């Protein structure tokens, strides 16, 4: 990998932090998804467990905005966008393959916005982020 300059350490840290946040929040979302769609107030429990503000009006609103609202700083897609931004800055260190997997994960998230079943795209996001 070579030597990392001091000024690049911050980007490297945030790349890992946002990437890890995408993995953790997506895995937790998977764990609770069935419960959230079956119980009216389950998303409130999810918000409390994840220590995020409950800005959602319904389970459907929660699923749509928590996953795909780029203006929501706690959404999965906003964290993935930030990971990708740091990966672009750090592309000379992480190389093309790693950058490509993060980009593929972002493409899957964007496809999930229009999907009737975004869980399929979320599984691809997890697969790419793990790769």
PDB file of C-alpha atoms in Angstrom:
ATOM      1  CA  UNK A   1       0.000   0.000   0.000  1.00  0.00           C
ATOM      2  CA  UNK A   2       2.872   2.407   0.615  1.00  0.00           C
ATOM      3  CA  UNK A   3       3.164   5.457   2.801  1.00  0.00           C
ATOM      4  CA  UNK A   4       0.092   7.532   3.656  1.00  0.00           C
ATOM      5  CA  UNK A   5       0.619  11.243   4.021  1.00  0.00           C
ATOM      6  CA  UNK A   6      -0.565  12.854   7.264  1.00  0.00           C
ATOM      7  CA  UNK A   7      -3.071  15.038   5.433  1.00  0.00           C
ATOM      8  CA  UNK A   8      -4.649  11.903   3.868  1.00  0.00           C
ATOM      9  CA  UNK A   9      -5.177  10.112   7.180  1.00  0.00           C
ATOM     10  CA  UNK A  10      -8.387  12.051   7.831  1.00  0.00           C
ATOM     11  CA  UNK A  11      -9.910  10.938   4.517  1.00  0.00           C
ATOM     12  CA  UNK A  12      -8.832   7.378   5.173  1.00  0.00           C
ATOM     13  CA  UNK A  13     -10.463   7.452   8.602  1.00  0.00           C
ATOM     14  CA  UNK A  14     -13.761   8.832   7.245  1.00  0.00           C
ATOM     15  CA  UNK A  15     -13.809   6.395   4.354  1.00  0.00           C
ATOM     16  CA  UNK A  16     -13.681   3.548   6.863  1.00  0.00           C
ATOM     17  CA  UNK A  17     -16.121   5.220   9.242  1.00  0.00           C
ATOM     18  CA  UNK A  18     -18.798   5.872   6.620  1.00  0.00           C
ATOM     19  CA  UNK A  19     -18.287   2.459   5.019  1.00  0.00           C
ATOM     20  CA  UNK A  20     -18.709   0.781   8.396  1.00  0.00           C
ATOM     21  CA  UNK A  21     -21.783   2.888   9.141  1.00  0.00           C
ATOM     22  CA  UNK A  22     -23.379   1.751   5.862  1.00  0.00           C
ATOM     23  CA  UNK A  23     -22.728  -1.885   6.771  1.00  0.00           C
ATOM     24  CA  UNK A  24     -23.977  -1.614  10.346  1.00  0.00           C
ATOM     25  CA  UNK A  25     -27.112   0.392   9.597  1.00  0.00           C
ATOM     26  CA  UNK A  26     -28.032  -1.793   6.626  1.00  0.00           C
ATOM     27  CA  UNK A  27     -27.571  -4.977   8.642  1.00  0.00           C
ATOM     28  CA  UNK A  28     -29.705  -3.561  11.465  1.00  0.00           C
ATOM     29  CA  UNK A  29     -32.334  -2.484   8.959  1.00  0.00           C
ATOM     30  CA  UNK A  30     -32.434  -6.039   7.561  1.00  0.00           C
ATOM     31  CA  UNK A  31     -32.800  -7.429  11.069  1.00  0.00           C
ATOM     32  CA  UNK A  32     -35.800  -5.209  11.799  1.00  0.00           C
ATOM     33  CA  UNK A  33     -37.387  -4.890   8.333  1.00  0.00           C
ATOM     34  CA  UNK A  34     -40.176  -7.471   8.704  1.00  0.00           C
ATOM     35  CA  UNK A  35     -41.016  -6.177  12.162  1.00  0.00           C
ATOM     36  CA  UNK A  36     -41.086  -2.581  10.881  1.00  0.00           C
ATOM     37  CA  UNK A  37     -43.508  -3.322   8.055  1.00  0.00           C
ATOM     38  CA  UNK A  38     -45.762  -5.438  10.274  1.00  0.00           C
ATOM     39  CA  UNK A  39     -45.957  -3.130  13.323  1.00  0.00           C
ATOM     40  CA  UNK A  40     -46.979   0.512  13.047  1.00  0.00           C
ATOM     41  CA  UNK A  41     -44.592   1.854  15.717  1.00  0.00           C
ATOM     42  CA  UNK A  42     -41.604  -0.452  15.163  1.00  0.00           C
ATOM     43  CA  UNK A  43     -39.630   2.178  13.277  1.00  0.00           C
ATOM     44  CA  UNK A  44     -39.761   4.334  16.418  1.00  0.00           C
ATOM     45  CA  UNK A  45     -38.008   1.548  18.320  1.00  0.00           C
ATOM     46  CA  UNK A  46     -35.451   1.296  15.531  1.00  0.00           C
ATOM     47  CA  UNK A  47     -34.733   5.027  15.754  1.00  0.00           C
ATOM     48  CA  UNK A  48     -34.250   4.776  19.513  1.00  0.00           C
ATOM     49  CA  UNK A  49     -31.949   1.768  19.198  1.00  0.00           C
ATOM     50  CA  UNK A  50     -29.869   3.467  16.500  1.00  0.00           C
ATOM     51  CA  UNK A  51     -29.921   6.783  18.407  1.00  0.00           C
ATOM     52  CA  UNK A  52     -31.215   8.750  15.427  1.00  0.00           C
ATOM     53  CA  UNK A  53     -33.961  11.371  15.525  1.00  0.00           C
ATOM     54  CA  UNK A  54     -37.434  10.152  14.631  1.00  0.00           C
ATOM     55  CA  UNK A  55     -38.327  12.511  11.793  1.00  0.00           C
ATOM     56  CA  UNK A  56     -40.588   9.990  10.079  1.00  0.00           C
ATOM     57  CA  UNK A  57     -44.378   9.968   9.860  1.00  0.00           C
ATOM     58  CA  UNK A  58     -45.069   6.298   9.108  1.00  0.00           C
ATOM     59  CA  UNK A  59     -43.333   2.983   8.481  1.00  0.00           C
ATOM     60  CA  UNK A  60     -43.463   3.634   4.729  1.00  0.00           C
ATOM     61  CA  UNK A  61     -41.992   7.110   5.172  1.00  0.00           C
ATOM     62  CA  UNK A  62     -39.285   5.645   7.391  1.00  0.00           C
ATOM     63  CA  UNK A  63     -38.284   2.973   4.861  1.00  0.00           C
ATOM     64  CA  UNK A  64     -38.189   5.442   1.967  1.00  0.00           C
ATOM     65  CA  UNK A  65     -36.374   8.255   3.766  1.00  0.00           C
ATOM     66  CA  UNK A  66     -34.062   6.232   6.012  1.00  0.00           C
ATOM     67  CA  UNK A  67     -32.751   4.322   3.037  1.00  0.00           C
ATOM     68  CA  UNK A  68     -32.899   6.775   0.151  1.00  0.00           C
ATOM     69  CA  UNK A  69     -33.218  10.404   1.299  1.00  0.00           C
ATOM     70  CA  UNK A  70     -29.907  12.019   0.388  1.00  0.00           C
ATOM     71  CA  UNK A  71     -30.741  15.110   2.442  1.00  0.00           C
ATOM     72  CA  UNK A  72     -31.167  13.007   5.622  1.00  0.00           C
ATOM     73  CA  UNK A  73     -27.733  12.825   7.259  1.00  0.00           C
ATOM     74  CA  UNK A  74     -28.689   9.533   8.934  1.00  0.00           C
ATOM     75  CA  UNK A  75     -29.853   7.773   5.781  1.00  0.00           C
ATOM     76  CA  UNK A  76     -27.966   4.858   4.318  1.00  0.00           C
ATOM     77  CA  UNK A  77     -27.532   6.569   0.955  1.00  0.00           C
ATOM     78  CA  UNK A  78     -26.117   9.760   2.452  1.00  0.00           C
ATOM     79  CA  UNK A  79     -23.524   7.746   4.366  1.00  0.00           C
ATOM     80  CA  UNK A  80     -22.703   5.784   1.229  1.00  0.00           C
ATOM     81  CA  UNK A  81     -22.313   9.040  -0.710  1.00  0.00           C
ATOM     82  CA  UNK A  82     -19.865  10.293   1.925  1.00  0.00           C
ATOM     83  CA  UNK A  83     -17.919   7.026   1.793  1.00  0.00           C
ATOM     84  CA  UNK A  84     -17.748   7.320  -1.988  1.00  0.00           C
ATOM     85  CA  UNK A  85     -16.597  10.961  -1.793  1.00  0.00           C
ATOM     86  CA  UNK A  86     -13.745   9.943   0.515  1.00  0.00           C
ATOM     87  CA  UNK A  87     -12.929   6.974  -1.722  1.00  0.00           C
ATOM     88  CA  UNK A  88     -12.628   9.299  -4.722  1.00  0.00           C
ATOM     89  CA  UNK A  89     -10.202  11.520  -2.823  1.00  0.00           C
ATOM     90  CA  UNK A  90      -8.262   8.449  -1.708  1.00  0.00           C
ATOM     91  CA  UNK A  91      -8.463   6.482  -4.974  1.00  0.00           C
ATOM     92  CA  UNK A  92      -4.688   6.497  -5.481  1.00  0.00           C
ATOM     93  CA  UNK A  93      -4.310   4.541  -2.230  1.00  0.00           C
ATOM     94  CA  UNK A  94      -7.325   2.185  -2.255  1.00  0.00           C
ATOM     95  CA  UNK A  95      -6.966   1.457  -5.994  1.00  0.00           C
ATOM     96  CA  UNK A  96      -9.592   0.903  -8.652  1.00  0.00           C
ATOM     97  CA  UNK A  97     -11.092  -2.378  -7.419  1.00  0.00           C
ATOM     98  CA  UNK A  98     -12.063  -1.029  -4.005  1.00  0.00           C
ATOM     99  CA  UNK A  99     -13.363   2.201  -5.501  1.00  0.00           C
ATOM    100  CA  UNK A 100     -15.384   0.192  -8.033  1.00  0.00           C
ATOM    101  CA  UNK A 101     -17.098  -1.847  -5.291  1.00  0.00           C
ATOM    102  CA  UNK A 102     -18.110   1.304  -3.431  1.00  0.00           C
ATOM    103  CA  UNK A 103     -19.386   2.790  -6.688  1.00  0.00           C
ATOM    104  CA  UNK A 104     -21.372  -0.388  -7.456  1.00  0.00           C
ATOM    105  CA  UNK A 105     -22.924  -0.222  -3.984  1.00  0.00           C
ATOM    106  CA  UNK A 106     -23.951   3.377  -4.653  1.00  0.00           C
ATOM    107  CA  UNK A 107     -25.496   2.399  -7.996  1.00  0.00           C
ATOM    108  CA  UNK A 108     -27.525  -0.323  -6.253  1.00  0.00           C
ATOM    109  CA  UNK A 109     -28.767   2.178  -3.658  1.00  0.00           C
ATOM    110  CA  UNK A 110     -29.845   4.522  -6.420  1.00  0.00           C
ATOM    111  CA  UNK A 111     -31.657   1.676  -8.199  1.00  0.00           C
ATOM    112  CA  UNK A 112     -33.386   0.797  -4.934  1.00  0.00           C
ATOM    113  CA  UNK A 113     -35.126   4.206  -4.859  1.00  0.00           C
ATOM    114  CA  UNK A 114     -37.369   3.154  -7.739  1.00  0.00           C
ATOM    115  CA  UNK A 115     -37.686  -0.500  -6.825  1.00  0.00           C
ATOM    116  CA  UNK A 116     -40.870  -2.084  -5.503  1.00  0.00           C
ATOM    117  CA  UNK A 117     -38.637  -4.340  -3.423  1.00  0.00           C
ATOM    118  CA  UNK A 118     -35.556  -2.380  -2.303  1.00  0.00           C
ATOM    119  CA  UNK A 119     -34.392  -5.248  -0.094  1.00  0.00           C
ATOM    120  CA  UNK A 120     -32.909  -6.947  -3.169  1.00  0.00           C
ATOM    121  CA  UNK A 121     -30.777  -3.905  -3.970  1.00  0.00           C
ATOM    122  CA  UNK A 122     -29.829  -3.573  -0.295  1.00  0.00           C
ATOM    123  CA  UNK A 123     -28.475  -7.113  -0.358  1.00  0.00           C
ATOM    124  CA  UNK A 124     -26.291  -6.121  -3.306  1.00  0.00           C
ATOM    125  CA  UNK A 125     -25.116  -3.042  -1.376  1.00  0.00           C
ATOM    126  CA  UNK A 126     -24.058  -5.287   1.504  1.00  0.00           C
ATOM    127  CA  UNK A 127     -22.291  -7.680  -0.871  1.00  0.00           C
ATOM    128  CA  UNK A 128     -20.348  -4.898  -2.577  1.00  0.00           C
ATOM    129  CA  UNK A 129     -19.400  -3.170   0.658  1.00  0.00           C
ATOM    130  CA  UNK A 130     -18.140  -6.446   2.098  1.00  0.00           C
ATOM    131  CA  UNK A 131     -16.113  -7.097  -1.060  1.00  0.00           C
TER     132      UNK A 131
END
